[in-house]
Short mmCIF file of N, CA and C and ligand atoms in Angstrom, two decimals:
data_model
loop_
_atom_site.label_atom_id
_atom_site.label_comp_id
_atom_site.label_asym_id
_atom_site.label_seq_id
_atom_site.Cartn_x
_atom_site.Cartn_y
_atom_site.Cartn_z
N MET A 1 1.82 -7.49 3.19
CA MET A 1 1.31 -5.85 2.88
C MET A 1 2.57 -5.46 2.83
N ALA A 2 2.29 -3.91 2.01
CA ALA A 2 3.09 -2.72 2.03
C ALA A 2 3.71 -2.80 3.16
N GLU A 3 4.92 -1.80 3.51
CA GLU A 3 4.69 -1.05 4.83
C GLU A 3 3.85 0.17 4.45
N THR A 4 3.65 1.01 3.41
CA THR A 4 3.49 1.84 3.55
C THR A 4 2.36 1.63 2.07
N SER A 5 1.14 2.37 2.51
CA SER A 5 -0.13 2.12 1.75
C SER A 5 -0.60 3.44 1.62
N ILE A 6 -1.13 3.32 0.13
CA ILE A 6 -2.74 4.10 -0.17
C ILE A 6 -3.64 3.79 -0.33
N MET A 7 -4.77 4.12 0.39
CA MET A 7 -6.27 3.81 -0.10
C MET A 7 -6.97 4.81 -0.77
N ILE A 8 -7.57 4.73 -1.44
CA ILE A 8 -8.65 5.44 -2.27
C ILE A 8 -9.78 5.17 -1.90
N ALA A 9 -9.98 6.19 -1.20
CA ALA A 9 -11.76 6.46 -0.56
C ALA A 9 -13.14 6.43 -0.92
N ASP A 10 -14.01 5.98 -1.29
CA ASP A 10 -14.81 6.21 -2.48
C ASP A 10 -15.42 7.89 -1.96
N ASN A 11 -15.61 8.13 -2.61
CA ASN A 11 -16.12 9.48 -3.00
C ASN A 11 -14.93 10.48 -1.58
N GLY A 12 -13.68 10.57 -1.60
CA GLY A 12 -12.88 11.11 -0.10
C GLY A 12 -11.62 10.65 -0.37
N PRO A 13 -10.69 11.27 0.11
CA PRO A 13 -9.02 11.79 -0.10
C PRO A 13 -8.47 9.54 -0.24
N TYR A 14 -7.52 10.06 -0.93
CA TYR A 14 -5.97 9.28 -0.01
C TYR A 14 -5.86 9.43 0.72
N ILE A 15 -5.70 7.77 1.36
CA ILE A 15 -5.13 7.52 3.69
C ILE A 15 -3.68 6.72 2.97
N VAL A 16 -2.84 7.77 3.28
CA VAL A 16 -1.72 7.17 3.81
C VAL A 16 -1.85 6.95 4.81
N LYS A 17 -0.61 5.05 4.25
CA LYS A 17 -0.45 5.05 6.15
C LYS A 17 1.11 3.77 5.90
N GLY A 18 1.79 4.86 7.38
CA GLY A 18 2.93 4.06 6.88
C GLY A 18 4.24 5.48 6.72
N SER A 19 5.21 4.63 7.08
CA SER A 19 6.55 6.05 7.32
C SER A 19 6.85 6.98 5.67
N VAL A 20 6.40 7.53 5.71
CA VAL A 20 6.51 8.70 4.35
C VAL A 20 7.66 9.55 4.88
N GLU A 21 7.44 10.41 4.08
CA GLU A 21 8.08 12.06 3.60
C GLU A 21 7.64 12.10 2.19
N MET A 22 7.07 13.61 2.98
CA MET A 22 6.24 14.36 1.77
C MET A 22 6.73 15.64 1.63
N ARG A 23 6.82 16.24 0.02
CA ARG A 23 7.66 16.96 0.02
C ARG A 23 6.63 18.06 -0.41
N ASP A 24 6.80 18.84 -0.72
CA ASP A 24 5.65 20.61 -1.96
C ASP A 24 7.27 20.74 -2.83
N ALA A 25 6.41 21.17 -4.02
CA ALA A 25 7.30 21.31 -4.91
C ALA A 25 9.05 21.43 -5.46
N ASP A 26 8.55 22.84 -4.21
CA ASP A 26 10.40 23.57 -3.90
C ASP A 26 11.05 22.09 -2.68
N GLY A 27 10.48 20.77 -2.40
CA GLY A 27 11.21 20.36 -2.24
C GLY A 27 11.21 20.23 -0.02
N ASN A 28 10.40 21.08 0.24
CA ASN A 28 10.42 21.32 1.42
C ASN A 28 9.45 20.35 1.99
N ALA A 29 10.14 20.01 3.14
CA ALA A 29 9.47 18.97 3.99
C ALA A 29 8.13 18.72 5.04
N TYR A 30 6.91 18.52 4.55
CA TYR A 30 6.12 18.72 5.90
C TYR A 30 5.65 17.69 6.90
N THR A 31 5.08 17.82 7.58
CA THR A 31 5.26 17.27 9.05
C THR A 31 4.43 15.93 8.31
N VAL A 32 4.78 14.70 8.97
CA VAL A 32 3.08 13.92 8.34
C VAL A 32 3.05 13.02 9.43
N HIS A 33 1.78 12.34 9.78
CA HIS A 33 1.86 11.23 11.00
C HIS A 33 1.91 9.78 10.05
N GLU A 34 1.64 9.34 10.74
CA GLU A 34 1.87 7.69 11.19
C GLU A 34 0.73 7.51 9.51
N THR A 35 -0.52 8.26 9.83
CA THR A 35 -2.13 7.91 8.77
C THR A 35 -2.03 9.34 8.73
N PHE A 36 -1.92 9.95 7.46
CA PHE A 36 -3.21 11.31 7.54
C PHE A 36 -3.95 10.86 5.47
N ALA A 37 -4.39 11.70 5.41
CA ALA A 37 -5.34 11.88 4.15
C ALA A 37 -5.45 13.21 3.33
N LEU A 38 -4.72 13.04 2.17
CA LEU A 38 -4.73 13.71 1.12
C LEU A 38 -5.50 13.65 0.29
N CYS A 39 -5.88 15.63 0.05
CA CYS A 39 -7.12 15.40 -0.50
C CYS A 39 -7.19 15.14 -2.17
N ARG A 40 -8.52 14.72 -2.55
CA ARG A 40 -8.27 14.00 -4.05
C ARG A 40 -9.74 15.11 -4.72
N CYS A 41 -10.16 15.69 -4.03
CA CYS A 41 -11.90 16.47 -4.93
C CYS A 41 -11.26 18.05 -4.40
N GLY A 42 -10.11 18.89 -4.31
CA GLY A 42 -9.16 20.10 -4.13
C GLY A 42 -10.37 20.95 -3.90
N GLY A 43 -11.29 20.48 -3.02
CA GLY A 43 -11.67 22.02 -2.26
C GLY A 43 -11.03 22.23 -0.84
N SER A 44 -10.67 21.20 -0.34
CA SER A 44 -9.91 21.79 1.00
C SER A 44 -9.30 23.03 1.50
N THR A 45 -9.48 22.82 1.80
CA THR A 45 -8.87 25.05 2.46
C THR A 45 -7.63 24.30 3.62
N ASN A 46 -7.12 23.18 3.60
CA ASN A 46 -5.97 23.22 4.45
C ASN A 46 -5.19 21.74 3.13
N LYS A 47 -5.33 22.34 1.91
CA LYS A 47 -4.37 21.72 1.22
C LYS A 47 -3.27 21.02 1.34
N PRO A 48 -2.45 20.10 1.54
CA PRO A 48 -2.65 19.19 0.04
C PRO A 48 -3.27 18.19 1.33
N TYR A 49 -3.64 18.86 2.50
CA TYR A 49 -4.93 17.28 3.64
C TYR A 49 -6.46 17.50 3.33
N CYS A 50 -6.46 16.46 4.10
CA CYS A 50 -8.26 16.65 2.91
C CYS A 50 -9.01 17.15 4.66
N ASP A 51 -9.53 18.09 4.71
CA ASP A 51 -10.16 18.56 5.76
C ASP A 51 -11.88 18.53 5.72
N GLY A 52 -12.39 17.51 4.98
CA GLY A 52 -13.61 17.25 5.00
C GLY A 52 -14.61 17.38 4.12
N THR A 53 -14.21 18.28 3.13
CA THR A 53 -14.79 19.41 2.02
C THR A 53 -15.31 18.64 1.06
N HIS A 54 -15.08 17.32 1.08
CA HIS A 54 -15.31 16.56 -0.50
C HIS A 54 -16.38 16.47 0.31
N SER A 55 -16.75 16.09 1.58
CA SER A 55 -18.61 15.43 1.93
C SER A 55 -19.40 16.29 1.80
N LYS A 56 -19.35 18.03 1.28
CA LYS A 56 -19.99 19.09 2.03
C LYS A 56 -19.93 19.83 -0.46
N ILE A 57 -19.02 19.53 -0.78
CA ILE A 57 -19.56 19.72 -2.30
C ILE A 57 -19.90 18.38 -2.98
N GLY A 58 -20.62 17.52 -2.46
CA GLY A 58 -20.96 16.08 -2.92
C GLY A 58 -19.85 15.32 -4.17
N PHE A 59 -18.45 15.98 -3.98
CA PHE A 59 -17.25 14.96 -4.76
C PHE A 59 -17.30 13.16 -5.26
N GLU A 60 -17.34 13.34 -5.81
CA GLU A 60 -18.14 11.44 -6.16
C GLU A 60 -16.25 11.68 -7.12
N GLY A 61 -16.08 10.62 -6.61
CA GLY A 61 -14.55 9.48 -7.17
C GLY A 61 -14.39 8.12 -6.11
N ALA A 62 -15.12 7.33 -6.82
CA ALA A 62 -15.07 6.06 -6.69
C ALA A 62 -14.50 5.04 -7.31
N GLU A 63 -13.22 5.19 -7.81
CA GLU A 63 -12.67 4.34 -8.79
C GLU A 63 -12.32 3.38 -8.19
N ARG A 64 -12.13 1.79 -9.08
CA ARG A 64 -11.32 0.83 -8.52
C ARG A 64 -10.46 0.42 -9.45
N ALA A 65 -9.93 -0.15 -8.88
CA ALA A 65 -8.34 -0.54 -9.57
C ALA A 65 -9.42 -1.83 -10.42
N VAL A 66 -8.37 -1.00 -11.78
CA VAL A 66 -8.94 -2.54 -13.00
C VAL A 66 -7.26 -3.03 -13.53
N ALA A 67 -7.29 -3.66 -14.46
CA ALA A 67 -6.33 -4.48 -14.79
C ALA A 67 -5.87 -3.36 -16.32
N GLU A 68 -6.06 -2.57 -16.58
CA GLU A 68 -6.28 -1.53 -17.66
C GLU A 68 -5.63 -0.45 -16.99
N SER A 69 -5.53 -0.28 -15.53
CA SER A 69 -5.16 1.13 -15.21
C SER A 69 -3.51 1.23 -15.67
N LYS A 70 -2.97 2.11 -15.63
CA LYS A 70 -1.17 2.69 -16.04
C LYS A 70 -0.89 3.51 -15.20
N PRO A 71 0.01 3.35 -15.01
CA PRO A 71 0.89 5.01 -14.17
C PRO A 71 0.81 6.22 -15.42
N ALA A 72 0.43 6.92 -15.03
CA ALA A 72 1.04 8.17 -15.80
C ALA A 72 2.52 8.27 -16.94
S1 FES B 1 -10.98 15.23 -0.18
FE1 FES B 1 -11.45 15.68 1.88
S2 FES B 1 -11.86 17.58 1.34
FE2 FES B 1 -10.80 16.98 -0.24
#
């Protein structure tokens, strides 16, 4: 298993685990913990982190990895 992983939660955020560095578009570093959740629904008031809003707005995003999936 990789030392760093990203798990896509059903109808929820990206769960990032491991040692990572995260920066904004200007190159400024965020303070991150060993495990944190990134908003995938666009509704968080604490972006880029998930604040639980996805469950209040009924976000649906339950993608599964399939062989045809390719990075952009
Ligand atoms: S995924 Fe949780 S607030 Fe957007």
